[in-house]
Short mmCIF file of C-alpha atoms in Angstrom, two decimals:
data_model
loop_
_atom_site.label_atom_id
_atom_site.label_comp_id
_atom_site.label_asym_id
_atom_site.label_seq_id
_atom_site.Cartn_x
_atom_site.Cartn_y
_atom_site.Cartn_z
CA MET A 1 45.98 69.12 -40.79
CA ARG A 2 44.35 70.18 -37.51
CA MET A 3 47.72 70.96 -35.94
CA GLN A 4 48.79 72.96 -39.01
CA PHE A 5 45.50 74.86 -38.88
CA TRP A 6 46.18 75.91 -35.29
CA LYS A 7 49.82 76.81 -36.03
CA ASN A 8 48.63 79.07 -38.86
CA THR A 9 45.82 80.42 -36.70
CA VAL A 10 48.14 81.41 -33.85
CA GLU A 11 50.52 83.08 -36.32
CA ASP A 12 47.60 85.00 -37.86
CA ILE A 13 46.23 85.97 -34.45
CA TYR A 14 49.55 87.51 -33.45
CA CYS A 15 49.49 89.44 -36.76
CA ASP A 16 46.04 90.76 -35.70
CA ASN A 17 44.36 88.80 -38.46
CA PRO A 18 42.38 86.00 -36.77
CA PRO A 19 40.41 83.64 -39.03
CA GLN A 20 36.64 83.92 -38.80
CA GLN A 21 36.31 80.89 -36.56
CA PRO A 22 34.60 81.21 -33.13
CA VAL A 23 37.40 79.68 -31.01
CA ALA A 24 40.09 81.62 -32.89
CA ILE A 25 38.23 84.90 -32.38
CA GLU A 26 37.84 84.29 -28.62
CA LEU A 27 41.52 83.31 -28.38
CA TRP A 28 42.47 86.51 -30.20
CA LYS A 29 40.39 88.54 -27.73
CA ALA A 30 42.07 86.81 -24.75
CA ILE A 31 45.55 87.37 -26.22
CA LYS A 32 44.80 91.07 -26.77
CA ARG A 33 43.25 91.49 -23.32
CA HIS A 34 45.95 89.69 -21.34
CA ASN A 35 48.99 90.02 -23.61
CA LEU A 36 49.50 86.24 -23.66
CA THR A 37 52.86 84.82 -24.67
CA LYS A 38 52.86 83.18 -28.11
CA ARG A 39 55.59 80.68 -27.13
CA TRP A 40 53.33 78.81 -24.67
CA LEU A 41 50.57 78.37 -27.26
CA MET A 42 53.02 77.11 -29.89
CA LYS A 43 54.58 74.67 -27.40
CA ILE A 44 51.18 73.09 -26.75
CA ILE A 45 50.54 72.64 -30.48
CA ASP A 46 54.07 71.41 -31.28
CA GLU A 47 54.04 68.84 -28.47
CA ARG A 48 50.60 67.53 -29.44
CA GLU A 49 51.82 67.18 -33.02
CA LYS A 50 54.82 65.13 -31.88
CA ASN A 51 52.49 62.75 -30.03
CA LEU A 52 50.10 61.99 -32.88
CA ASP A 53 51.87 58.70 -33.62
CA ASP A 54 50.32 56.95 -30.56
CA LYS A 55 53.56 55.48 -29.21
CA ALA A 56 54.32 54.65 -25.60
CA TYR A 57 56.64 57.04 -23.77
CA ARG A 58 60.16 55.60 -23.77
CA ASN A 59 60.81 56.84 -20.24
CA ILE A 60 59.31 58.94 -17.46
CA GLN A 61 61.36 61.96 -18.60
CA GLU A 62 59.64 61.84 -22.00
CA LEU A 63 56.23 61.87 -20.29
CA GLU A 64 57.35 64.79 -18.10
CA THR A 65 58.54 66.72 -21.16
CA TYR A 66 55.15 66.20 -22.81
CA ALA A 67 53.40 67.35 -19.61
CA GLU A 68 55.69 70.39 -19.26
CA ASN A 69 55.06 71.52 -22.84
CA THR A 70 51.28 71.00 -22.69
CA GLN A 71 49.88 71.14 -19.12
CA SER A 72 52.52 73.47 -17.66
CA SER A 73 52.33 75.78 -20.71
CA LEU A 74 48.59 76.06 -20.14
CA LEU A 75 49.26 76.97 -16.49
CA TYR A 76 51.80 79.63 -17.52
CA LEU A 77 49.08 81.15 -19.74
CA THR A 78 46.58 80.97 -16.85
CA LEU A 79 49.04 82.82 -14.61
CA GLU A 80 49.37 85.52 -17.27
CA ILE A 81 45.56 85.85 -17.36
CA LEU A 82 45.59 86.24 -13.56
CA GLY A 83 48.26 88.94 -13.87
CA VAL A 84 50.89 86.89 -12.00
CA LYS A 85 54.54 87.35 -12.92
CA ASP A 86 56.49 85.46 -10.31
CA LEU A 87 59.36 82.97 -10.48
CA HIS A 88 58.04 80.85 -7.59
CA ALA A 89 54.61 80.63 -9.23
CA ASP A 90 56.29 79.53 -12.48
CA HIS A 91 58.24 76.80 -10.63
CA ALA A 92 55.03 75.60 -8.97
CA ALA A 93 53.22 75.61 -12.34
CA SER A 94 55.99 73.53 -13.90
CA HIS A 95 55.72 70.83 -11.23
CA ILE A 96 51.89 70.86 -11.13
CA GLY A 97 51.75 70.53 -14.91
CA LYS A 98 54.06 67.52 -14.78
CA ALA A 99 51.99 65.94 -12.00
CA GLN A 100 48.83 66.52 -14.01
CA GLY A 101 50.37 64.96 -17.13
CA ILE A 102 51.43 61.85 -15.21
CA VAL A 103 48.06 61.47 -13.44
CA THR A 104 46.20 61.95 -16.74
CA CYS A 105 48.31 59.20 -18.29
CA LEU A 106 47.52 56.88 -15.35
CA ARG A 107 43.79 57.67 -15.37
CA ALA A 108 43.56 57.02 -19.11
CA ALA A 109 45.52 53.73 -18.96
CA PRO A 110 42.47 51.42 -18.47
CA TYR A 111 40.65 53.11 -21.37
CA HIS A 112 43.69 52.82 -23.64
CA GLY A 113 44.25 49.23 -22.45
CA SER A 114 40.73 48.29 -23.54
CA ARG A 115 41.83 49.37 -27.03
CA ARG A 116 45.09 47.40 -26.71
CA LYS A 117 47.25 50.51 -26.38
CA VAL A 118 49.79 51.30 -23.68
CA PHE A 119 51.29 54.77 -23.25
CA LEU A 120 52.87 54.40 -19.81
CA PRO A 121 56.69 54.83 -19.68
CA MET A 122 58.48 51.74 -20.97
CA ASP A 123 61.63 52.22 -18.86
CA ILE A 124 59.60 51.53 -15.69
CA PHE A 125 58.01 48.46 -17.32
CA MET A 126 61.49 47.10 -18.11
CA LEU A 127 62.77 47.94 -14.62
CA HIS A 128 60.14 45.62 -13.12
CA GLY A 129 60.21 42.98 -15.86
CA VAL A 130 56.69 43.76 -17.04
CA SER A 131 55.62 43.47 -20.69
CA GLN A 132 52.86 45.43 -22.42
CA GLU A 133 50.99 42.14 -22.79
CA ASP A 134 51.11 41.61 -18.99
CA PHE A 135 49.46 45.00 -18.60
CA LEU A 136 46.87 44.46 -21.35
CA ARG A 137 45.83 41.16 -19.72
CA LYS A 138 45.20 43.16 -16.52
CA ASN A 139 47.76 41.04 -14.72
CA GLN A 140 47.83 42.25 -11.12
CA ASP A 141 51.05 40.62 -9.95
CA LYS A 142 53.20 42.68 -7.60
CA ASN A 143 55.59 43.75 -10.35
CA VAL A 144 52.71 45.30 -12.36
CA ARG A 145 51.55 47.19 -9.27
CA ASP A 146 55.15 48.29 -8.70
CA VAL A 147 55.14 49.90 -12.16
CA ILE A 148 52.04 51.92 -11.24
CA TYR A 149 53.51 52.74 -7.80
CA ASP A 150 56.68 54.18 -9.38
CA ILE A 151 54.75 56.32 -11.86
CA ALA A 152 52.27 57.55 -9.23
CA SER A 153 55.16 58.33 -6.86
CA GLN A 154 56.69 60.61 -9.47
CA ALA A 155 53.43 62.56 -9.73
CA HIS A 156 53.26 62.80 -5.93
CA LEU A 157 56.85 64.08 -5.84
CA HIS A 158 55.99 66.88 -8.28
CA LEU A 159 52.99 67.86 -6.14
CA LYS A 160 55.23 67.94 -3.08
CA HIS A 161 57.77 70.15 -4.88
CA ALA A 162 54.99 72.50 -6.08
CA ARG A 163 53.67 72.88 -2.54
CA SER A 164 57.14 73.61 -1.19
CA PHE A 165 56.83 77.02 -2.93
CA GLN A 166 53.41 77.71 -1.37
CA LYS A 167 54.57 80.40 1.07
CA SER A 168 56.38 82.28 -1.71
CA VAL A 169 53.68 82.07 -4.39
CA PRO A 170 51.37 85.14 -4.63
CA VAL A 171 47.86 84.37 -3.38
CA LYS A 172 46.30 85.56 -6.63
CA ALA A 173 48.05 82.65 -8.41
CA PHE A 174 46.26 80.03 -6.28
CA PRO A 175 43.10 79.71 -8.44
CA ALA A 176 45.33 78.41 -11.28
CA PHE A 177 46.60 75.64 -9.02
CA LEU A 178 43.39 74.42 -7.36
CA HIS A 179 43.17 71.33 -9.57
CA THR A 180 45.95 69.88 -7.38
CA VAL A 181 42.99 68.85 -5.18
CA ALA A 182 41.74 66.50 -7.91
CA LEU A 183 45.25 65.18 -8.58
CA GLU A 184 45.84 64.39 -4.92
CA ASP A 185 42.40 62.77 -4.69
CA TYR A 186 43.29 60.33 -7.49
CA LEU A 187 46.72 59.55 -6.04
CA LYS A 188 45.16 58.79 -2.64
CA LYS A 189 42.53 56.54 -4.22
CA ILE A 190 45.09 54.56 -6.22
CA GLN A 191 47.13 54.07 -3.03
CA GLN A 192 44.02 52.79 -1.22
CA VAL A 193 43.51 50.06 -3.86
CA ASP A 194 47.19 49.04 -3.64
CA PHE A 195 48.02 50.51 -7.07
CA ASP A 196 45.54 48.31 -8.94
CA ILE A 197 45.04 50.69 -11.86
CA PHE A 198 42.04 48.71 -13.14
CA HIS A 199 40.12 48.87 -9.85
CA PRO A 200 36.55 50.07 -10.56
CA THR A 201 36.56 52.62 -7.73
CA LEU A 202 39.17 54.64 -9.65
CA GLN A 203 36.59 55.27 -12.39
CA GLN A 204 33.99 56.60 -9.95
CA LYS A 205 33.43 60.31 -9.38
CA ASN A 206 34.22 61.78 -5.99
CA THR A 207 31.03 63.65 -5.06
CA LEU A 208 32.92 65.51 -2.29
CA LEU A 209 35.49 66.97 -4.71
CA PRO A 210 33.66 70.32 -5.13
CA LEU A 211 33.59 70.70 -1.34
CA SER A 212 37.33 69.92 -1.12
CA LEU A 213 37.99 72.54 -3.81
CA TYR A 214 35.93 75.10 -1.91
CA ILE A 215 37.76 74.39 1.36
CA GLN A 216 41.20 74.69 -0.27
CA SER A 217 40.14 77.92 -1.96
CA TRP A 218 38.82 79.32 1.34
CA ARG A 219 42.02 78.30 3.14
CA LYS A 220 44.10 79.97 0.39
CA ARG A 221 46.02 76.76 -0.29
CA TYR A 222 46.67 74.51 -3.23
#
């Protein structure tokens, strides 16, 4: 019902008839001000609706598709708000969104595991001979760590691809991409604990993260 509400709301907003709901009214104002593309908003809603059944991703590609349609779509909208229309920026946004989706899935895995749910890609589990039960028992054998290594490596690869466009991306797009600092911070921390996804340090805040964000912003990098 929530997803249908937002589908109807977006349709009404683009007909200049937003419902009298605070978030909808602010969204309508943003759409009018920045001429935001309806397709990206609908992709976010449609993809969330597909994932309401709480099933594990069958493969890494399925996770990347989810990330592309949610996280990357949000970045495309952010670029529109910043007034950026650039193919290189779009390519970077696609890869950063996928990296963010993968890292979010990894970060949430201990929480979901505590509720006996696993959403990590099953093809990588099968590749290393790991069962969901192995993961839920917090088994830290090498093959379980190898699963996490493979998934984290895919996120790192997307970050690397996104940064390969850095010299071609307009500087005014960089604020949309600054959260790569937080993504890289998590990937470094998980490497330091040898891909033990349940290690307590991974749940601790990095108090230096705001400083790192400031430095990257000052250096005009992402």
